[in-house]
């Protein structure tokens, strides 16, 4: 049977936000040597791939997603030699390393932009420049960080486009020289023996050349113009054909607002996976960026199941519930107080038993939670600060207090507090002054403590990794929905080889104690519990199970 088996479908990816992972030189900022000091931890956890968020030279206006030099490492993180050491340390343990590749924009301090703003030679049209009245931006597009997507450059006397911060001008992919420069740089990293890429906002790289106004009533004006723009597939295919195709690398495209059809096309273009965010939109409110809403299991199940089915033949899912831009998954979809450990394990079971490649964000494997920031000056994320300032300036909100809870919930800093290694000062992250506040719960929630506890979240993740590596049906099995509309229980089968290999997954998403009833048409002779987050289940019948709060159960059916 050719079901397209490859190493990256069987892999577990671990995402590192380097600034917050581990600090070796005591300056309070995580660094590459700090990661090297922890490779045995990653090896013990059993992960196969590390995705490293940006470490390139950068003014760090947007956590390094504002690249000043793609071929250099920022001093905060170390040197290129440190990167090479990390790569070798990982490779020595059979862990692959993928880089975060930002190609939609650069920093305004990148050499290309400095030359472009002087109209120097071929760099003249490397970005989206529009001449015109300094009081009237070329169109009504809004940036992802709030405010207009255009800034006027006094030096060139023209407007330039930036879908993110004003210090992140958008590259003009229409220009073949831009594509050539980017492709050369991507190839350069592969030649340095990196094993793949996460392509940042890859579905934003094409814009309609006439730059039409966006729908004035949209939540973000212009998005229907620049999300999945007119030539996006042509560009991605070119990237694949001219660079990626020559190597055995894995690629995942970050694609917000992507549909299943678009995702299938990206896969055909040559991206192995994309990140879809539909399942993370279920708790967004519709009254602006700070609004949040209750979510229901129906919404999560619908979004998940649609993608499970939609990519079943033809493509492959990425499975994730958090990253460096999102709230901590246990605070968002679990219970970060009474049932912190149980719900963290239940959510981990979701990540590892769906069809797709699981992405674990640093700290989730120990059940890290959102911190509490009390004052605005405790935030470090520019996007958070800018949106708050804008809301205050425009009078959308009268005081910070009015949006404090919402900011606290959505701030990207939630996921960026230091990794909690031990109950030592600063959670063992640094002997210096940490660049961002450490979550106060580090004395209870930390790696050292969890390593010593067989029932910890960490050891549960380790079991899931082992299980996934040794259970092909967990990777390749088809997804079959059970209990289509149960309000508390999410249950599914994974089946392989015409049902001769079968897994049953039962997840209780809340703190109630509902009864799971196995539908009559699921037939089997024997069941064996593979993993679960409560100890007392061996030998029980699975026809009817009274579930504990946040219980997760995985059975093999034969
Ligand atoms: O988070 C999102 C989906 O719910 C979107 O807003 C979007 O995917 C996101 O803002 C894009 O993020 C990526 O590119 C940004 C950078 O700030 C983020 O950290 C990065 O993940 C610009 O490079």
Coordinates of C-alpha atoms and ligand atoms in Angstrom, one line a residue:
X1 CA 0.0 0.0 0.0
X2 CA 1.3 3.4 -0.9
X3 CA 0.0 5.7 1.7
X4 CA 2.8 8.2 1.3
X5 CA 4.8 7.2 4.4
X6 CA 7.6 9.6 5.2
X7 CA 9.8 10.5 8.1
X8 CA 8.1 13.9 8.8
X9 CA 4.7 12.3 9.1
X10 CA 6.0 10.1 11.8
X11 CA 7.9 12.9 13.5
X12 CA 7.0 14.9 16.6
X13 CA 8.1 18.5 16.3
X14 CA 9.1 20.6 19.2
X15 CA 9.0 24.4 18.9
X16 CA 11.6 26.5 20.6
X17 CA 11.2 30.2 21.2
X18 CA 14.9 30.9 21.8
X19 CA 14.6 34.1 23.8
X20 CA 12.7 32.2 26.5
X21 CA 14.2 28.7 26.4
X22 CA 17.4 28.7 28.3
X23 CA 20.1 31.3 29.0
X24 CA 23.8 30.1 29.1
X25 CA 25.6 33.5 29.5
X26 CA 23.5 35.0 32.3
X27 CA 22.4 38.1 30.4
X28 CA 18.7 37.2 31.1
X29 CA 18.0 36.3 27.4
X30 CA 17.8 32.7 26.1
X31 CA 20.5 31.8 23.6
X32 CA 21.8 29.0 21.3
X33 CA 24.3 27.7 23.8
X34 CA 21.5 27.6 26.3
X35 CA 19.6 25.3 23.9
X36 CA 22.7 23.1 23.4
X37 CA 22.8 22.7 27.2
X38 CA 19.3 21.2 27.0
X39 CA 19.6 18.8 24.0
X40 CA 19.6 15.8 26.3
X41 CA 16.3 17.0 27.7
X42 CA 14.9 17.1 24.1
X43 CA 16.4 13.7 23.5
X44 CA 14.8 12.2 26.6
X45 CA 11.5 13.7 25.6
X46 CA 11.9 11.8 22.3
X47 CA 11.1 14.6 19.8
X48 CA 12.4 14.2 16.3
X49 CA 12.5 17.8 15.0
X50 CA 13.2 21.1 16.6
X51 CA 11.6 24.2 15.0
X52 CA 13.7 27.2 16.0
X53 CA 11.9 30.5 16.0
X54 CA 14.0 33.3 14.4
X55 CA 17.6 33.8 15.7
X56 CA 18.8 36.0 12.8
X57 CA 20.3 39.4 13.3
X58 CA 17.4 41.8 13.9
X59 CA 16.4 45.0 15.7
X60 CA 14.0 42.7 17.5
X61 CA 10.9 44.9 17.1
X62 CA 8.9 41.8 16.5
X63 CA 10.7 39.0 18.3
X64 CA 13.1 38.5 15.4
X65 CA 10.4 38.3 12.7
X66 CA 12.0 41.5 11.5
X67 CA 15.2 40.2 9.9
X68 CA 18.1 42.6 9.4
X69 CA 20.5 39.9 8.0
X70 CA 19.3 36.4 7.1
X71 CA 22.8 35.0 7.2
X72 CA 23.9 36.2 10.6
X73 CA 22.9 35.3 14.2
X74 CA 21.8 38.1 16.6
X75 CA 24.3 38.8 19.3
X76 CA 21.7 38.0 22.0
X77 CA 21.5 34.4 20.7
X78 CA 25.3 33.9 20.1
X79 CA 27.2 33.3 16.9
X80 CA 27.0 31.3 13.7
X81 CA 29.5 28.9 15.3
X82 CA 27.0 28.4 18.2
X83 CA 24.2 27.6 15.7
X84 CA 26.5 25.1 14.0
X85 CA 27.2 23.5 17.4
X86 CA 23.5 23.3 18.2
X87 CA 22.8 21.7 14.8
X88 CA 25.5 19.1 15.4
X89 CA 24.4 18.5 19.0
X90 CA 20.9 17.8 17.7
X91 CA 22.0 15.7 14.7
X92 CA 24.2 13.6 17.0
X93 CA 20.9 12.7 18.7
X94 CA 19.0 12.1 15.5
X95 CA 17.0 15.3 16.0
X96 CA 16.5 17.4 12.9
X97 CA 16.5 21.2 13.0
X98 CA 14.2 23.4 11.0
X99 CA 14.5 27.2 10.7
X100 CA 11.8 29.8 10.8
X101 CA 11.9 31.5 7.5
X102 CA 10.5 35.0 7.2
X103 CA 10.0 35.9 3.5
X104 CA 7.0 38.2 3.4
X105 CA 8.9 41.1 4.9
X106 CA 12.3 42.1 6.2
X107 CA 13.3 44.7 8.8
X108 CA 13.6 48.2 7.6
X109 CA 17.2 47.9 8.7
X110 CA 17.9 45.2 6.1
X111 CA 20.4 46.2 3.5
X112 CA 17.8 45.6 0.8
X113 CA 15.5 48.1 2.3
X114 CA 18.2 50.7 3.0
X115 CA 19.2 50.5 -0.7
X116 CA 15.6 50.4 -1.9
X117 CA 14.7 53.6 -0.1
X118 CA 17.7 55.3 -1.9
X119 CA 16.4 53.8 -5.2
X120 CA 19.8 52.1 -5.5
X121 CA 20.1 49.9 -8.7
X122 CA 18.2 46.7 -8.7
X123 CA 16.9 47.2 -5.2
X124 CA 14.6 50.1 -6.2
X125 CA 11.5 47.8 -6.5
X126 CA 12.4 45.3 -3.8
X127 CA 9.4 46.5 -1.7
X128 CA 6.0 47.9 -2.3
X129 CA 6.5 51.6 -2.9
X130 CA 3.8 54.0 -4.0
X131 CA 4.3 57.7 -4.8
X132 CA 1.7 60.1 -3.8
X133 CA 0.2 62.6 -1.3
X134 CA 2.0 62.2 2.1
X135 CA -1.4 62.7 3.8
X136 CA -3.2 60.0 1.9
X137 CA -2.1 56.4 2.1
X138 CA -2.5 54.4 -1.2
X139 CA -5.4 52.4 0.1
X140 CA -7.3 51.5 3.3
X141 CA -5.5 48.3 4.2
X142 CA -4.8 47.7 7.9
X143 CA -1.8 46.0 9.5
X144 CA -2.1 42.9 11.6
X145 CA -0.7 44.9 14.5
X146 CA -3.4 47.6 14.2
X147 CA -3.4 50.9 12.3
X148 CA -2.7 51.5 8.6
X149 CA -0.6 49.1 6.6
X150 CA 1.3 52.0 5.0
X151 CA 3.9 54.4 6.2
X152 CA 5.4 57.4 4.4
X153 CA 9.1 57.4 4.0
X154 CA 10.5 60.9 4.0
X155 CA 13.7 59.9 2.4
X156 CA 12.2 58.3 -0.7
X157 CA 9.1 60.5 -0.5
X158 CA 6.9 57.6 -1.1
X159 CA 4.6 55.2 0.8
X160 CA 5.7 51.6 1.6
X161 CA 3.5 48.7 2.6
X162 CA 3.9 46.8 5.8
X163 CA 1.3 44.2 6.8
X164 CA 2.9 44.0 10.3
X165 CA 5.0 46.7 12.1
X166 CA 6.1 49.8 10.3
X167 CA 9.6 48.5 10.7
X168 CA 8.7 45.3 8.7
X169 CA 8.3 46.5 5.1
X170 CA 6.7 43.9 2.8
X171 CA 8.9 42.4 0.0
X172 CA 7.7 42.7 -3.5
X173 CA 7.6 39.1 -4.7
X174 CA 6.4 40.3 -8.2
X175 CA 10.0 41.3 -8.8
X176 CA 12.0 38.3 -10.0
X177 CA 15.2 39.6 -8.4
X178 CA 13.5 39.5 -5.0
X179 CA 12.5 35.9 -5.5
X180 CA 16.0 35.1 -6.7
X181 CA 17.6 36.7 -3.6
X182 CA 15.2 34.9 -1.3
X183 CA 15.7 31.5 -3.0
X184 CA 19.4 31.9 -2.8
X185 CA 19.2 32.6 0.9
X186 CA 16.9 29.6 1.5
X187 CA 19.3 27.4 -0.4
X188 CA 22.2 28.8 1.7
X189 CA 20.5 27.6 4.9
X190 CA 19.8 24.1 3.4
X191 CA 23.5 23.9 2.4
X192 CA 24.3 24.7 6.0
X193 CA 22.5 21.4 6.8
X194 CA 19.3 22.6 8.2
X195 CA 16.5 20.1 7.7
X196 CA 13.6 22.3 6.7
X197 CA 11.6 25.4 7.3
X198 CA 8.5 26.9 8.8
X199 CA 7.6 29.6 6.4
X200 CA 6.2 32.6 8.2
X201 CA 2.9 34.0 6.8
X202 CA 3.6 32.4 3.4
X203 CA 0.1 33.0 2.1
X204 CA 0.5 36.8 2.4
X205 CA 3.4 37.1 -0.1
X206 CA 1.3 38.0 -3.2
X207 CA -0.7 41.2 -3.4
X208 CA -2.9 42.4 -6.3
X209 CA -0.7 44.9 -8.2
X210 CA -3.4 47.6 -8.4
X211 CA -3.7 47.6 -4.6
X212 CA -7.5 47.9 -4.4
X213 CA -9.2 49.1 -1.3
X214 CA -10.4 46.4 1.1
X215 CA -14.0 45.9 2.3
X216 CA -14.5 48.9 4.6
X217 CA -16.6 46.7 7.1
X218 CA -13.9 44.0 7.4
X219 CA -12.3 43.2 10.8
X220 CA -9.0 43.9 9.1
X221 CA -9.4 46.0 6.0
X222 CA -7.7 44.6 3.0
X223 CA -7.4 41.1 4.2
X224 CA -9.5 39.6 1.3
X225 CA -6.9 41.3 -1.0
X226 CA -3.7 40.2 0.5
X227 CA -4.5 36.8 2.1
X228 CA -4.0 34.1 -0.6
X229 CA -3.3 36.8 -3.2
X230 CA -3.4 36.3 -6.9
X231 CA 0.0 34.7 -7.5
X232 CA 0.6 33.0 -4.2
X233 CA 0.5 29.5 -5.6
X234 CA 2.8 30.3 -8.5
X235 CA 5.4 31.7 -6.1
X236 CA 5.2 28.8 -3.7
X237 CA 5.6 26.4 -6.5
X238 CA 8.6 28.3 -7.8
X239 CA 10.2 28.1 -4.4
X240 CA 9.6 24.4 -4.4
X241 CA 10.7 23.7 -7.9
X242 CA 13.8 25.9 -7.8
X243 CA 15.1 25.1 -4.3
X244 CA 13.2 22.7 -2.0
X245 CA 12.8 20.0 -4.6
X246 CA 16.5 19.3 -4.7
X247 CA 16.6 18.3 -1.0
X248 CA 15.0 16.1 1.6
X249 CA 13.7 18.9 3.8
X250 CA 10.3 19.3 5.5
X251 CA 8.3 22.4 5.1
X252 CA 5.3 23.9 6.9
X253 CA 3.7 27.1 5.8
X254 CA 2.1 29.4 8.3
X255 CA -1.2 30.3 6.6
X256 CA -3.8 32.3 8.6
X257 CA -7.3 32.3 7.2
X258 CA -6.6 29.4 4.9
X259 CA -9.4 27.2 3.5
X260 CA -9.1 23.4 3.0
X261 CA -9.1 23.9 -0.8
X262 CA -6.2 26.4 -0.5
X263 CA -4.4 24.0 1.8
X264 CA -4.7 21.2 -0.7
X265 CA -3.3 23.5 -3.4
X266 CA -0.4 24.5 -1.2
X267 CA 0.4 20.9 -0.7
X268 CA 0.3 20.3 -4.4
X269 CA 2.6 23.3 -4.8
X270 CA 5.1 21.5 -2.7
X271 CA 4.6 22.6 0.9
X272 CA 4.4 19.4 3.1
X273 CA 2.0 21.0 5.6
X274 CA 0.3 24.2 6.5
X275 CA -0.8 25.6 9.8
X276 CA -4.5 26.3 9.7
X277 CA -6.0 28.4 12.5
X278 CA -9.7 27.7 12.1
X279 CA -9.8 25.7 15.3
X280 CA -8.1 28.6 17.1
X281 CA -10.7 31.1 16.0
X282 CA -13.5 29.5 18.0
X283 CA -13.1 31.7 21.0
X284 CA -12.5 35.0 19.2
X285 CA -15.3 37.5 19.6
X286 CA -16.5 39.8 16.8
X287 CA -16.1 43.1 18.6
X288 CA -12.5 43.9 17.7
X289 CA -9.1 42.3 18.4
X290 CA -9.5 42.1 22.2
X291 CA -12.8 40.4 22.2
X292 CA -13.0 36.8 23.3
X293 CA -15.9 34.4 23.6
X294 CA -16.8 31.1 25.1
X295 CA -16.0 28.2 22.9
X296 CA -18.0 25.0 22.6
X297 CA -16.7 21.4 22.0
X298 CA -19.0 21.4 18.9
X299 CA -16.9 24.2 17.4
X300 CA -13.6 22.6 18.2
X301 CA -14.7 19.2 17.0
X302 CA -16.2 20.7 13.8
X303 CA -13.1 22.6 12.9
X304 CA -10.8 19.6 13.8
X305 CA -12.9 17.0 12.0
X306 CA -13.3 19.2 8.9
X307 CA -9.6 19.4 8.5
X308 CA -9.1 15.7 9.4
X309 CA -11.4 14.7 6.6
X310 CA -10.5 17.5 4.2
X311 CA -6.8 16.5 4.0
X312 CA -7.4 12.8 4.2
X313 CA -6.4 12.0 0.7
X314 CA -3.9 14.3 -0.8
X315 CA -2.3 16.2 2.0
X316 CA -1.3 16.1 5.6
X317 CA -2.3 18.0 8.7
X318 CA -0.2 19.8 11.2
X319 CA -1.7 19.4 14.7
X320 CA -1.2 22.1 17.2
X321 CA -3.1 24.1 19.9
X322 CA -0.6 26.7 20.7
X323 CA 2.6 28.5 19.6
X324 CA 4.5 31.6 20.5
X325 CA 1.6 33.9 19.3
X326 CA -1.2 32.1 21.2
X327 CA -2.4 31.8 24.8
X328 CA -1.1 28.7 26.7
X329 CA -3.3 25.7 25.6
X330 CA -4.0 24.6 29.1
X331 CA -5.3 28.1 30.1
X332 CA -7.4 28.2 26.9
X333 CA -8.8 24.8 26.4
X334 CA -8.2 23.1 29.7
X335 CA -8.3 24.2 33.4
X336 CA -5.1 25.9 34.6
X337 CA -6.1 25.5 38.3
X338 CA -7.7 22.5 39.8
X339 CA -7.2 20.2 36.8
X340 CA -4.1 21.6 35.4
X341 CA -2.2 18.4 35.0
X342 CA -5.2 16.3 34.0
X343 CA -6.3 18.8 31.3
X344 CA -2.8 19.3 30.0
X345 CA -2.5 15.5 29.5
X346 CA -5.9 15.4 27.9
X347 CA -5.0 18.1 25.4
X348 CA -1.7 16.3 24.8
X349 CA -3.7 13.2 23.9
X350 CA -5.6 15.3 21.3
X351 CA -2.3 16.5 19.8
X352 CA -0.8 13.0 19.5
X353 CA -3.8 10.9 18.4
X354 CA -5.1 12.9 15.4
X355 CA -4.0 12.3 11.9
X356 CA -1.1 14.7 11.2
X357 CA 2.2 15.7 12.6
X358 CA 2.0 17.0 16.2
X359 CA 3.7 20.3 17.1
X360 CA 4.6 20.7 20.8
X361 CA 5.3 24.2 21.9
X362 CA 8.0 24.6 24.6
X363 CA 6.6 24.4 28.1
X364 CA 3.4 22.7 27.1
X365 CA 5.0 19.4 27.9
X366 CA 5.1 20.4 31.6
X367 CA 1.7 22.1 31.5
X368 CA 2.8 25.7 31.6
X369 CA 0.0 28.2 32.0
X370 CA -0.7 31.9 31.1
X371 CA 1.0 34.2 33.6
X372 CA -0.7 37.1 35.2
X373 CA 0.6 40.5 34.1
X374 CA -0.6 43.2 36.4
X375 CA 0.8 46.3 34.7
X376 CA 1.2 47.4 31.0
X377 CA 4.9 47.8 31.5
X378 CA 5.2 44.0 32.2
X379 CA 4.4 43.2 28.6
X380 CA 7.2 42.9 26.1
X381 CA 5.3 42.1 22.9
X382 CA 5.2 45.1 20.6
X383 CA 2.0 43.9 18.9
X384 CA 0.2 43.8 22.3
X385 CA 1.6 47.2 23.4
X386 CA 0.8 48.9 20.0
X387 CA -2.8 47.6 20.0
X388 CA -3.4 48.8 23.5
X389 CA -1.9 52.3 22.7
X390 CA -4.0 52.6 19.6
X391 CA -7.2 51.7 21.4
X392 CA -6.4 54.3 24.0
X393 CA -5.4 57.0 21.5
X394 CA -8.5 56.5 19.3
X395 CA -10.7 56.5 22.3
X396 CA -12.0 52.9 21.5
X397 CA -11.4 52.2 25.2
X398 CA -11.1 54.8 27.9
X399 CA -8.7 53.1 30.3
X400 CA -6.3 50.1 30.2
X401 CA -8.3 48.6 33.1
X402 CA -11.3 48.1 30.8
X403 CA -9.4 45.8 28.5
X404 CA -7.0 44.3 31.0
X405 CA -8.6 40.9 31.1
X406 CA -8.8 40.6 27.4
X407 CA -5.2 41.8 26.9
X408 CA -4.1 39.3 29.6
X409 CA -5.9 36.6 27.7
X410 CA -4.7 37.4 24.2
X411 CA -1.2 38.8 24.7
X412 CA 1.4 36.9 22.8
X413 CA 3.6 37.2 25.9
X414 CA 1.5 34.5 27.5
X415 CA 3.5 31.9 25.6
X416 CA 6.8 33.8 25.9
X417 CA 7.6 33.7 29.6
X418 CA 10.7 31.7 30.4
X419 CA 10.8 27.9 30.3
X420 CA 10.5 26.6 33.9
X421 CA 13.4 24.3 34.5
X422 CA 13.5 24.1 38.3
X423 CA 12.4 25.8 41.4
X424 CA 15.7 27.7 41.6
X425 CA 15.7 31.5 41.2
X426 CA 14.1 32.5 37.8
X427 CA 13.0 29.0 37.3
X428 CA 16.5 27.9 36.4
X429 CA 16.2 29.9 33.1
X430 CA 18.9 32.4 33.9
X431 CA 21.2 33.6 36.6
X432 CA 20.7 37.1 35.3
X433 CA 17.7 39.4 35.2
X434 CA 15.1 37.7 32.9
X435 CA 14.0 39.8 29.9
X436 CA 10.4 39.1 30.7
X437 CA 8.7 38.1 33.9
X438 CA 8.8 34.5 35.0
X439 CA 5.4 32.9 35.7
X440 CA 4.9 32.8 39.4
X441 CA 3.9 29.2 39.5
X442 CA 7.4 27.9 38.7
X443 CA 7.9 26.4 42.2
X444 CA 5.1 23.9 41.4
X445 CA 5.4 23.7 37.6
X446 CA 8.9 22.9 36.5
X447 CA 10.9 20.3 34.6
X448 CA 12.9 19.0 37.6
X449 CA 9.9 18.3 39.6
X450 CA 8.1 16.6 36.8
X451 CA 11.1 14.5 35.9
X452 CA 10.9 13.0 39.4
X453 CA 7.2 12.3 39.3
X454 CA 6.1 9.3 37.2
X455 CA 2.6 10.7 36.8
X456 CA 3.7 14.2 35.7
X457 CA 2.5 15.9 32.5
X458 CA 6.1 15.6 31.2
X459 CA 6.2 11.8 31.7
X460 CA 2.8 11.6 30.0
X461 CA 4.2 13.4 27.0
X462 CA 7.1 11.1 26.9
X463 CA 4.8 8.1 26.9
X464 CA 2.8 9.6 24.0
X465 CA 5.9 10.1 22.0
X466 CA 7.0 6.5 22.5
X467 CA 3.6 5.3 21.6
X468 CA 3.4 7.3 18.5
X469 CA 6.7 6.1 17.3
X470 CA 5.7 2.5 17.8
X471 CA 2.1 2.5 16.7
X472 CA 1.6 3.1 12.9
X473 CA -2.2 3.4 13.2
X474 CA -1.7 6.4 15.4
X475 CA 0.2 8.1 12.6
X476 CA -1.5 6.8 9.4
X477 CA -4.9 5.6 10.5
X478 CA -8.0 7.1 9.0
X479 CA -10.0 9.4 11.3
X480 CA -13.5 8.2 12.0
X481 CA -15.8 10.5 14.1
X482 CA -17.8 9.0 17.0
X483 CA -20.5 10.8 19.0
X484 CA -21.0 13.5 16.4
X485 CA -22.5 16.0 18.8
X486 CA -21.7 15.2 22.4
X487 CA -21.3 18.5 24.3
X488 CA -18.5 17.2 26.6
X489 CA -16.9 14.1 25.0
X490 CA -14.7 14.2 21.9
X491 CA -14.3 10.6 20.7
X492 CA -12.9 9.1 17.5
X493 CA -11.4 6.0 16.0
X494 CA -8.3 5.7 14.0
X495 CA -8.3 2.8 11.6
X496 CA -5.7 1.2 9.4
X497 CA -5.7 -1.8 7.0
X498 CA -9.5 -1.9 6.5
X499 CA -10.1 -1.7 10.2
X500 CA -8.0 -4.6 11.3
X501 CA -5.9 -2.1 13.3
X502 CA -8.0 0.3 15.3
X503 CA -7.6 2.9 18.0
X504 CA -10.3 4.3 20.1
X505 CA -9.7 7.8 21.6
X506 CA -12.0 9.3 24.2
X507 CA -11.4 12.8 25.5
X508 CA -13.5 14.4 28.2
X509 CA -13.0 18.1 27.5
X510 CA -14.5 19.5 30.8
X511 CA -14.7 19.0 34.5
X512 CA -18.0 17.0 34.5
X513 CA -18.3 13.2 34.7
X514 CA -20.2 12.2 31.6
X515 CA -20.7 8.6 30.6
X516 CA -19.1 7.4 27.3
X517 CA -21.1 4.8 25.4
X518 CA -19.4 3.0 22.6
X519 CA -21.6 3.0 19.5
X520 CA -22.9 -0.5 18.7
X521 CA -21.4 -0.5 15.2
X522 CA -17.9 -0.5 16.5
X523 CA -16.9 -4.1 16.7
X524 CA -13.8 -5.7 18.3
X525 CA -12.8 -8.8 20.1
X526 CA -10.3 -7.4 22.6
X527 CA -9.4 -4.0 23.9
X528 CA -6.2 -2.9 25.4
X529 CA -5.6 0.4 27.1
X530 CA -2.6 2.1 25.7
X531 CA -2.5 5.3 27.6
X532 CA -4.8 7.4 29.9
X533 CA -4.4 10.2 32.4
X534 CA -6.0 8.4 35.3
X535 CA -4.4 5.3 36.7
X536 CA -7.4 3.1 37.6
X537 CA -8.7 1.8 34.3
X538 CA -7.2 -1.5 33.5
X539 CA -9.6 -4.3 32.8
X540 CA -12.7 -2.1 32.7
X541 CA -15.2 -2.7 29.9
X542 CA -15.2 0.0 27.2
X543 CA -18.9 -0.4 26.3
X544 CA -19.7 2.2 28.9
X545 CA -17.2 4.3 30.7
X546 CA -18.0 6.8 33.5
X547 CA -15.4 9.4 32.8
X548 CA -13.4 11.5 35.3
X549 CA -12.9 15.2 34.8
X550 CA -10.7 15.9 31.8
X551 CA -10.1 12.2 31.3
X552 CA -8.3 11.0 28.2
X553 CA -8.2 7.3 27.2
X554 CA -6.7 5.6 24.2
X555 CA -7.4 1.9 23.5
X556 CA -6.2 -0.5 20.9
X557 CA -9.2 -2.5 19.6
X558 CA -8.5 -5.9 18.0
Ligands
LIG1 O1 -2.0 34.6 14.8 C1 -2.6 34.6 13.8 C2 -3.7 33.6 13.5 O2 -4.6 33.4 14.5 C3 -2.4 35.6 12.7 O3 -2.6 36.8 13.3 C4 -1.1 35.5 12.0 O4 -0.9 34.2 11.7 C5 0.1 36.0 12.8 O5 0.0 37.3 13.2 C6 1.3 35.8 11.9 O6 2.3 35.5 12.7 C7 3.6 35.3 12.3 O7 4.2 36.4 11.6 C8 4.3 37.6 12.3 C9 5.0 37.4 13.7 O8 4.8 38.6 14.5 C10 4.5 36.2 14.4 O9 5.2 36.0 15.6 C11 4.5 35.0 13.5 O10 4.2 33.8 14.1 C12 5.0 38.6 11.5 O11 6.2 38.0 11.0

